[in-house]
mmCIF file of C-alpha atoms in Angstrom:
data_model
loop_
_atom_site.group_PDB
_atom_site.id
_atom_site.type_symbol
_atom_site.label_atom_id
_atom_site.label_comp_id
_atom_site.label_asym_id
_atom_site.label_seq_id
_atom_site.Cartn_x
_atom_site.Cartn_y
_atom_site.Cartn_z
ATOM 1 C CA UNK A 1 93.492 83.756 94.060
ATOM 2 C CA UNK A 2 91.494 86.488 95.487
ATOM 3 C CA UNK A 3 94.570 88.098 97.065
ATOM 4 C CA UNK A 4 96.630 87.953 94.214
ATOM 5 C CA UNK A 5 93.624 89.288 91.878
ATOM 6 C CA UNK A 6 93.734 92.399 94.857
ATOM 7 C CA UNK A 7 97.534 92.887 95.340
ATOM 8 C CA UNK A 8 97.215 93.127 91.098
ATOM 9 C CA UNK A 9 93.858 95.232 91.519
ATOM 10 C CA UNK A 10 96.314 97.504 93.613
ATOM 11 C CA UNK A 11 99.382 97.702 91.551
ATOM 12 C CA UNK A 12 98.404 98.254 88.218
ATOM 13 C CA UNK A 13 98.009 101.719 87.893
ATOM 14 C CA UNK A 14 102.127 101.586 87.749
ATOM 15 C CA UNK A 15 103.069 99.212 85.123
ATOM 16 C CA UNK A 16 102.958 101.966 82.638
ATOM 17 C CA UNK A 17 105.833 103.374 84.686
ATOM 18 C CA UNK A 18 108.301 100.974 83.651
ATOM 19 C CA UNK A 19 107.851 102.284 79.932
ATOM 20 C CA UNK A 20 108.264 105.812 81.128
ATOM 21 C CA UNK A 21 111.121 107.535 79.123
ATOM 22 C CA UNK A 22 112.818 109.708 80.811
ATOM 23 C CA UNK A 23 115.221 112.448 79.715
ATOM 24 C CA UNK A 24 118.135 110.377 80.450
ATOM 25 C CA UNK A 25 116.978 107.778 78.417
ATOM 26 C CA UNK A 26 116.226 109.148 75.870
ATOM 27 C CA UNK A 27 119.575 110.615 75.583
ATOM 28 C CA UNK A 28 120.640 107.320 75.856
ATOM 29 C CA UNK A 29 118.852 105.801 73.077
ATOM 30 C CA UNK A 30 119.628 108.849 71.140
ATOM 31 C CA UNK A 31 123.590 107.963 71.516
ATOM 32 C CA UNK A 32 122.595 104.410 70.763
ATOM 33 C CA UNK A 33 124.161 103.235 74.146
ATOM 34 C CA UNK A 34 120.229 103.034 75.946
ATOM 35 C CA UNK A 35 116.887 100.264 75.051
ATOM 36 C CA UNK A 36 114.083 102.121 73.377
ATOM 37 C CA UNK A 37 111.822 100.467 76.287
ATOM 38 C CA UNK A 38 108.771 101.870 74.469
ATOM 39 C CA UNK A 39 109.645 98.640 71.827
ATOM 40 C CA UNK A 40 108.686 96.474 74.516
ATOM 41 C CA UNK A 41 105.413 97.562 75.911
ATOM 42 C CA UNK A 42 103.094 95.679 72.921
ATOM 43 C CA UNK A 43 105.416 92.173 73.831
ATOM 44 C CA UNK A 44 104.941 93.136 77.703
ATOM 45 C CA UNK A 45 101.156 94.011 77.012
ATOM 46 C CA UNK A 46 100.347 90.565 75.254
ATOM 47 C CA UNK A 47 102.737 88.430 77.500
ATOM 48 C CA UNK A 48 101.023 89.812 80.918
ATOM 49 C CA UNK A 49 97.229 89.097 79.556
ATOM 50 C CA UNK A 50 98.167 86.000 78.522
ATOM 51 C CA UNK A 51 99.794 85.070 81.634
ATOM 52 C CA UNK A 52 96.950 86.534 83.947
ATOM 53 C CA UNK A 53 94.495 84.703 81.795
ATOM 54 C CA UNK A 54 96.391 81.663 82.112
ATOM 55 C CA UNK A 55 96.558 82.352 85.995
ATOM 56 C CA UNK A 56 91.853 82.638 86.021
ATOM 57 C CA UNK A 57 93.499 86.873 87.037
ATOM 58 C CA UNK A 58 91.649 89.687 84.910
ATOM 59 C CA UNK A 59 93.451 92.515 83.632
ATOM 60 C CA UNK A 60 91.969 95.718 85.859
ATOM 61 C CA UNK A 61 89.722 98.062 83.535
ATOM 62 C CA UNK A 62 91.364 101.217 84.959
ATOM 63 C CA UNK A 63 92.364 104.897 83.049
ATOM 64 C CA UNK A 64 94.641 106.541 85.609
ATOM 65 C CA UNK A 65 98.443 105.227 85.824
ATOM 66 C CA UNK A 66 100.676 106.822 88.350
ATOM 67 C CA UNK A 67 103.325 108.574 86.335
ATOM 68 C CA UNK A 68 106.814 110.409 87.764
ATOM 69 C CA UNK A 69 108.365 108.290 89.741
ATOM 70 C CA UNK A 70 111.653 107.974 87.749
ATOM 71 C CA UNK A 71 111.718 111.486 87.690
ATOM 72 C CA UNK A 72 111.476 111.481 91.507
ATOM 73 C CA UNK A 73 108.066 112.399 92.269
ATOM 74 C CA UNK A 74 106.778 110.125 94.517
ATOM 75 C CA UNK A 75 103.744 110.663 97.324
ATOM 76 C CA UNK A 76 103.867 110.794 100.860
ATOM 77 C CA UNK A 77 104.262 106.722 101.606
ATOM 78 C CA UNK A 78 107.714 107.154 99.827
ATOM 79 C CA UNK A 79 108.678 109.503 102.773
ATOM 80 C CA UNK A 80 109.617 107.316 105.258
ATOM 81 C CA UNK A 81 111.560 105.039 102.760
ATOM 82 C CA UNK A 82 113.744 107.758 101.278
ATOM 83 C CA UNK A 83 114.402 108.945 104.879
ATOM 84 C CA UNK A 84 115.623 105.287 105.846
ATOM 85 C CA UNK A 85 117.821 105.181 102.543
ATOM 86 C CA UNK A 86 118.820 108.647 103.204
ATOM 87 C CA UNK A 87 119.981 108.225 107.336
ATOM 88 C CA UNK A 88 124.259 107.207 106.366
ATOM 89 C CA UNK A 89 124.331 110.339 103.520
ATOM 90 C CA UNK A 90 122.632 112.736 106.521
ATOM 91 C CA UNK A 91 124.554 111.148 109.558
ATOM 92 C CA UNK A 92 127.626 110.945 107.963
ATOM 93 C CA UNK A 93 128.632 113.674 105.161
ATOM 94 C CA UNK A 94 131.026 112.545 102.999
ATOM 95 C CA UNK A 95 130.692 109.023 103.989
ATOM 96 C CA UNK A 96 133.184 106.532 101.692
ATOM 97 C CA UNK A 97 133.477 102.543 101.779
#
């Protein structure tokens, strides 16, 4: 309990990402061919409180949400990540399968 109350202690500040528009989506929803994902947020709100409270897991009382990583913003721990993702591209220009 106490480590999954931390590891959600920890996370939370990005679950207001994945209701982040970005300018691609909102050109898709403008050309009807994307999800307004902002529709979702009040269902996903209610859903995940009800679930945590189900679970005896509180909700973390915090103001800050990390914010730009679909636009590619991302801090230093996403460094070495991108780097491993980015080794074929680098090592091999022009790679095709």
């Amino acid at each position: 309990h106490e480590r999954m109350q931390n590891a959600i202690d920890d996370l939370w500040v990005y679950t207001n990402e994945l209701f982040f528009r970005t300018k691609a989506a909102k050109a898709m929803i403008n050309q009807q061919i994307g999800v307004d994902i902002n529709g979702l947020k009040k269902d996903y709100d209610n859903s995940i409180r009800e679930y945590l409270r189900e679970a005896n897991l509180k909700v973390p009382d915090i103001n800050f949400f990390q914010k730009g990583g679909k636009e590619g913003i991302h801090s230093e721990h996403m460094g070495y990540i991108l780097s491993e993702l980015q080794y074929m591209q680098r090592a091999y220009p022009n790679l095709s399968w």
